Amino acid sequence: MNTLDPAAAAAPSDIYEDDYYEVTPGSGACWPSILAGAAAAAALSLMLLMLGQGLGLSSVSPWEPLGETAAKLTVWAAVWLIVMQWLSSALGGYLAGRLRKTYVGVDKDEAFFRDTAQGFLAWAMATLFTAAVLASVAGAVVGSGVQATATVAAGGAAGDKTDPTAAYYTDMLYRANPTTPVAGAPAGQTPADVTAETGRILAYGVEQGDVSPADKAYLASLVAARTNLSEAEAAARVDTVLAQAKVARDAALEAADEARKAWAKVMLYSFISLLIGAFIASVAGAIGGRQRDQD
């Protein structure tokens, strides 16, 4: 190990080939440069994320099948996440290495390690900052999706007459026969009571996946009493509406499952992109530190 030679300061191009660096001693990590690199990386990540969201939304067609749309979004999300990590991590790591102070009394291997650590720490800080900014947004989106899925699956199980799905199928049951006058509600019930009760039966049946034979017979009697249809015609209408409601429920559950699978793939791609970003930031930090000492 060579001793510190003042003449070596006149030859900055020999940095990384001499055993020591010069200037004032200090902490092993240069936090101002780390924070500067992290801020730049986080800002670029947010910019690229907004750009990717815009490009992604513009590339989705509402006429495509759900599976194809989810697959396209997953592939493009993976590609864009990797591009984001490459660019933002390279910028943040390079700035963290380039802006740090010159080391003193540190051999080239230790300097290389510290520069690599500078880049890695800048990437870590930027990742945590970006995650904190996006956490509330992601939570709101996921919460809204879960609430919407639960509403569709339940179908207003509590008898909420404002639920459009339950109200639609309830109205279908009580469409009057145009050739016969509309009869009144069953004894002891108003039309509003019948409608509310029917909505609760439908909501419960959709939630459970099917309506029991007893409930079907009861619905048929209610429909027959209110629409002047025969019992057979009322039973057939009940079966038709229940079949349509089940198809709608299955479609909603399938959409939720496709979204879950797509989200799981995005999380896997996010892990891979972050791993790549950590590596790139570390390499960029070493490159930035090397160029800092050569200038």
Coordinates of C-alpha atoms in Angstrom, one line a residue, residues 16 30 33-42 44-45 84-100 103 112 114-127 276-292:
Y16 CA -8.7 4.3 -9.9
C30 CA -22.1 11.6 0.9
S33 CA -25.3 13.8 -3.4
I34 CA -27.4 10.7 -2.5
L35 CA -30.5 12.9 -1.8
A36 CA -29.9 14.9 -5.0
G37 CA -29.7 11.8 -7.1
A38 CA -32.8 10.3 -5.4
A39 CA -34.8 13.5 -6.0
A40 CA -33.8 13.5 -9.7
A41 CA -34.6 9.8 -10.1
A42 CA -38.0 10.1 -8.3
L44 CA -38.1 11.4 -13.6
S45 CA -39.9 8.2 -12.5
M84 CA -38.6 3.7 -16.2
Q85 CA -36.2 2.0 -14.0
W86 CA -33.4 2.1 -16.6
L87 CA -33.7 5.8 -17.2
S88 CA -34.5 7.0 -13.7
S89 CA -32.0 4.7 -11.9
A90 CA -29.2 5.6 -14.3
L91 CA -29.8 9.3 -13.8
G92 CA -30.1 9.1 -10.0
G93 CA -27.1 6.8 -9.6
Y94 CA -24.9 8.8 -11.9
L95 CA -25.7 12.1 -10.1
A96 CA -25.1 10.5 -6.7
G97 CA -21.7 9.3 -7.7
R98 CA -20.7 12.4 -9.7
L99 CA -21.7 14.9 -7.1
R100 CA -20.0 13.3 -4.1
Y103 CA -12.4 10.6 -1.0
F112 CA -15.4 1.7 -6.1
R114 CA -18.6 3.5 -2.0
D115 CA -19.5 4.8 -5.4
T116 CA -21.6 1.7 -6.0
A117 CA -23.2 2.2 -2.6
Q118 CA -23.9 5.8 -3.4
G119 CA -25.9 4.8 -6.5
F120 CA -27.7 2.1 -4.7
L121 CA -28.7 4.3 -1.8
A122 CA -30.0 7.0 -4.3
W123 CA -32.1 4.3 -6.0
A124 CA -33.4 3.1 -2.6
M125 CA -34.4 6.6 -1.5
A126 CA -36.0 7.4 -4.8
T127 CA -38.0 4.1 -4.7
I276 CA -32.7 -4.1 -12.7
G277 CA -33.0 -0.5 -11.5
A278 CA -30.9 -1.3 -8.4
F279 CA -28.2 -2.8 -10.5
I280 CA -28.2 0.0 -13.0
A281 CA -28.1 2.7 -10.3
S282 CA -25.1 1.0 -8.6
V283 CA -23.2 0.8 -11.9
A284 CA -24.1 4.4 -12.7
G285 CA -22.9 5.5 -9.3
A286 CA -19.5 3.8 -9.9
I287 CA -19.3 5.5 -13.3
G288 CA -20.2 8.9 -11.9
G289 CA -17.7 8.6 -9.1
R290 CA -15.0 7.6 -11.5
Q291 CA -15.6 10.5 -13.8
R292 CA -15.8 12.9 -10.7

